[in-house]
Tab-separated table of C-alpha atoms in Angstrom:
chain	number	residue	atom	x	y	z
A	284	MET	CA	-9.939	52.699	14.108
A	285	PRO	CA	-10.781	48.607	13.327
A	286	ALA	CA	-14.564	47.305	12.830
A	287	ILE	CA	-13.873	45.648	15.808
A	288	THR	CA	-14.648	48.052	18.938
A	289	GLY	CA	-11.998	48.618	21.754
A	290	MET	CA	-9.277	47.668	19.287
A	291	THR	CA	-6.842	50.095	18.485
A	292	GLU	CA	-4.795	49.752	15.402
A	293	THR	CA	-0.883	48.828	16.419
A	294	THR	CA	1.858	49.920	14.198
A	295	GLU	CA	5.043	47.573	15.925
A	296	ALA	CA	5.506	44.861	13.606
A	297	ALA	CA	4.480	40.788	14.949
A	298	PRO	CA	7.521	39.351	16.062
A	299	ALA	CA	9.154	37.025	13.386
A	300	GLU	CA	8.154	33.308	13.855
A	301	ALA	CA	11.237	30.635	13.696
A	302	PRO	CA	11.298	29.005	10.343
A	303	ILE	CA	9.267	25.470	10.310
A	304	SER	CA	12.066	22.917	9.759
A	305	GLN	CA	10.854	20.288	7.922
A	306	PRO	CA	12.170	16.417	8.614
A	307	SER	CA	14.676	15.031	7.599
A	308	ASP	CA	14.220	11.721	5.489
A	309	ASN	CA	15.574	9.322	8.420
A	310	GLU	CA	13.000	10.886	10.382
A	311	ILE	CA	10.270	10.642	7.863
A	312	VAL	CA	10.930	7.218	7.565
A	313	ALA	CA	11.493	5.843	11.049
A	314	ARG	CA	7.781	7.731	11.260
A	315	ARG	CA	6.529	5.806	8.407
A	316	LYS	CA	7.958	2.577	9.724
A	317	VAL	CA	5.369	3.305	13.135
A	318	THR	CA	2.506	4.317	11.081
A	319	HIS	CA	2.068	2.614	7.967
A	320	PHE	CA	4.646	1.082	5.527
A	321	GLY	CA	4.697	-1.439	2.723
A	322	GLN	CA	7.250	-4.301	2.079
A	323	VAL	CA	7.547	-5.784	-1.490
A	324	LEU	CA	6.804	-9.800	-1.503
A	325	PRO	CA	7.239	-12.607	-3.870
A	326	ILE	CA	4.492	-14.333	-4.580
A	327	GLU	CA	5.164	-17.144	-2.238
A	328	ASP	CA	4.958	-14.370	0.795
A	329	VAL	CA	2.304	-13.579	-0.216
A	330	GLU	CA	0.440	-16.977	-0.306
A	331	LYS	CA	1.752	-17.117	3.220
A	332	VAL	CA	0.042	-13.872	4.216
A	333	ILE	CA	-3.282	-15.202	3.029
A	334	ASP	CA	-2.888	-18.372	4.504
A	335	MET	CA	-2.743	-16.722	8.350
A	336	THR	CA	-5.880	-14.227	7.949
A	337	ASP	CA	-9.634	-14.762	8.118
A	338	SER	CA	-10.967	-12.277	6.175
A	339	ILE	CA	-9.923	-11.828	2.887
A	340	THR	CA	-11.877	-8.226	0.846
A	341	ARG	CA	-10.990	-7.364	-2.757
A	342	MET	CA	-11.333	-3.813	-3.808
A	343	PRO	CA	-10.660	-0.814	-6.081
A	344	CYS	CA	-6.922	0.391	-5.925
A	345	GLY	CA	-7.146	3.944	-3.626
A	346	CYS	CA	-3.633	5.037	-5.428
A	347	ARG	CA	-4.920	4.379	-9.497
A	348	PHE	CA	-8.321	6.570	-7.980
A	349	ILE	CA	-6.050	9.501	-6.751
A	350	ASN	CA	-3.902	9.406	-9.950
A	351	THR	CA	-6.021	8.402	-12.329
A	352	GLY	CA	-9.510	9.358	-11.020
A	353	LYS	CA	-10.274	5.552	-12.314
A	354	THR	CA	-11.677	2.450	-9.759
A	355	ASP	CA	-11.346	-0.111	-12.378
A	356	LYS	CA	-8.785	-2.389	-10.848
A	357	ARG	CA	-9.152	-4.172	-8.056
A	358	TYR	CA	-5.476	-4.548	-6.795
A	359	CYS	CA	-6.033	-4.038	-3.112
A	360	PHE	CA	-7.270	-6.594	-0.577
A	361	GLY	CA	-7.942	-5.714	2.955
A	362	LEU	CA	-7.009	-8.670	5.821
A	363	GLY	CA	-8.794	-9.054	8.724
A	364	MET	CA	-8.521	-11.903	11.656
A	365	ASP	CA	-11.660	-13.311	13.123
A	366	LYS	CA	-10.729	-14.589	16.097
A	367	TRP	CA	-14.040	-15.377	17.245
A	368	ALA	CA	-15.726	-16.562	13.629
A	369	ILE	CA	-18.142	-13.988	13.760
A	370	LEU	CA	-17.393	-12.270	10.754
A	371	GLY	CA	-19.827	-14.536	8.403
A	372	LYS	CA	-22.633	-14.219	11.035
A	373	TYR	CA	-23.357	-10.321	9.729
A	374	PRO	CA	-23.812	-11.211	5.727
A	375	ASP	CA	-25.249	-7.920	5.401
A	376	ALA	CA	-22.506	-5.854	6.181
A	377	SER	CA	-20.929	-7.521	3.734
A	378	SER	CA	-23.205	-7.506	0.982
A	379	SER	CA	-21.632	-4.721	-1.047
A	380	LEU	CA	-17.732	-5.855	-0.748
A	381	GLU	CA	-16.064	-8.678	-2.625
A	382	VAL	CA	-15.449	-10.981	-0.226
A	383	LEU	CA	-13.055	-14.291	-0.996
A	384	ASP	CA	-12.013	-17.351	0.162
A	385	ARG	CA	-8.094	-17.809	0.137
A	386	ALA	CA	-7.659	-19.879	-2.777
A	387	GLU	CA	-9.827	-17.190	-4.513
A	388	ALA	CA	-7.513	-14.626	-3.681
A	389	LYS	CA	-4.283	-16.879	-4.517
A	390	ARG	CA	-5.751	-16.825	-8.044
A	391	PHE	CA	-6.272	-13.242	-7.994
A	392	PHE	CA	-2.110	-12.585	-6.989
A	393	ARG	CA	-1.094	-15.174	-9.385
A	394	HIS	CA	-2.820	-13.456	-12.039
A	395	TYR	CA	-1.599	-10.371	-10.984
A	396	ASP	CA	1.735	-12.082	-11.049
A	397	GLN	CA	1.855	-12.946	-14.529
A	398	GLU	CA	0.754	-9.117	-15.253
A	399	GLY	CA	4.258	-7.997	-13.930
A	400	LEU	CA	2.516	-6.022	-10.850
A	401	VAL	CA	4.278	-5.794	-7.937
A	402	HIS	CA	2.901	-7.070	-4.914
A	403	SER	CA	3.436	-5.587	-1.183
A	404	VAL	CA	1.675	-6.555	2.259
A	405	TRP	CA	1.375	-3.086	4.645
A	406	THR	CA	0.575	-2.182	7.917
A	407	GLY	CA	-1.927	0.110	9.412
A	408	ILE	CA	0.133	0.807	12.674
A	409	THR	CA	2.941	-1.324	12.997
A	410	PRO	CA	3.023	-4.407	13.271
A	411	TYR	CA	-0.458	-4.754	12.575
A	412	VAL	CA	-0.956	-5.435	8.767
A	413	MET	CA	-4.183	-4.431	7.026
A	414	GLY	CA	-3.529	-5.505	3.343
A	415	LEU	CA	-1.984	-6.546	0.388
A	416	CYS	CA	-1.510	-4.620	-3.036
A	417	ASN	CA	-0.395	-5.088	-6.366
A	418	CYS	CA	1.420	-1.908	-7.862
A	419	ASP	CA	2.111	-0.794	-11.014
A	420	ARG	CA	2.705	2.870	-12.006
A	421	ASP	CA	-0.331	4.173	-10.662
A	422	CYS	CA	0.902	3.302	-7.135
A	423	GLY	CA	1.336	6.233	-4.825
A	424	ALA	CA	4.305	4.926	-2.810
A	425	TYR	CA	6.099	3.969	-6.341
A	426	LYS	CA	5.284	7.596	-7.804
A	427	GLY	CA	6.617	9.214	-4.596
A	428	TYR	CA	9.433	7.202	-3.910
A	429	ILE	CA	10.840	6.041	-7.396
A	430	GLU	CA	9.241	9.163	-10.198
A	431	LYS	CA	9.620	12.113	-7.561
A	432	ARG	CA	13.134	10.728	-5.932
A	433	GLY	CA	11.284	11.354	-2.365
A	434	SER	CA	11.842	9.043	0.535
A	435	PRO	CA	10.409	5.454	0.885
A	436	ARG	CA	7.180	4.751	1.498
A	437	PHE	CA	7.922	0.715	0.783
A	438	PHE	CA	10.470	-1.164	1.504
A	439	ARG	CA	12.577	-4.021	-0.094
A	440	ALA	CA	11.562	-8.174	0.112
A	441	GLU	CA	13.753	-9.961	2.528
A	442	TYR	CA	14.996	-11.785	-1.002
A	443	ILE	CA	17.301	-10.178	-4.057
A	444	CYS	CA	16.062	-11.217	-7.274
A	445	GLN	CA	17.608	-12.269	-10.162
A	446	VAL	CA	16.566	-12.236	-14.246
A	447	ASP	CA	16.300	-15.192	-16.174
A	448	TRP	CA	17.583	-13.805	-19.663
A	449	THR	CA	16.552	-17.159	-21.178
A	450	CYS	CA	12.980	-16.718	-19.988
A	451	VAL	CA	12.708	-12.568	-21.178
A	452	ARG	CA	11.260	-12.212	-25.106
A	453	GLY	CA	12.686	-9.131	-26.695
A	454	VAL	CA	15.059	-8.200	-24.550
A	455	SER	CA	18.927	-9.205	-24.957
A	456	PRO	CA	21.019	-8.462	-21.559
A	457	ALA	CA	23.352	-5.530	-21.713
């Protein structure tokens, strides 16, 4: 007799549960395109996105923290709109954040571009843009898609790049 009174032991087997089916890659990608996805951007498009925002906050990269435990690189930029121009009226709310103007943000992105980082724009719930990132091998989207051969977490830019081999040092074209 079980410890809970009024319960009797049963010997019949519980009905078998139907196996839980995993979503296909296409279903995962379709859901990501609605909820949260990134798109690679060239530096020129990054600057256009920056020009459309009112609020830019530079912060440590969450992917880097999750994958390495480090918070030493501020590769991520939170973006916002300030339709009623009230953000500057509450300086205490942003005192611990690194709030940038557009020119400062563009300088950081140009620097990260020289470092060879990949720029990406991310949505919260599509079509709302929530941030710009500068990704390296610590990036969760990169690791999941490229290294682990999973479904896409970010998507290609609207452009296709081409290597100018005359600018590459120490490597010859194949």
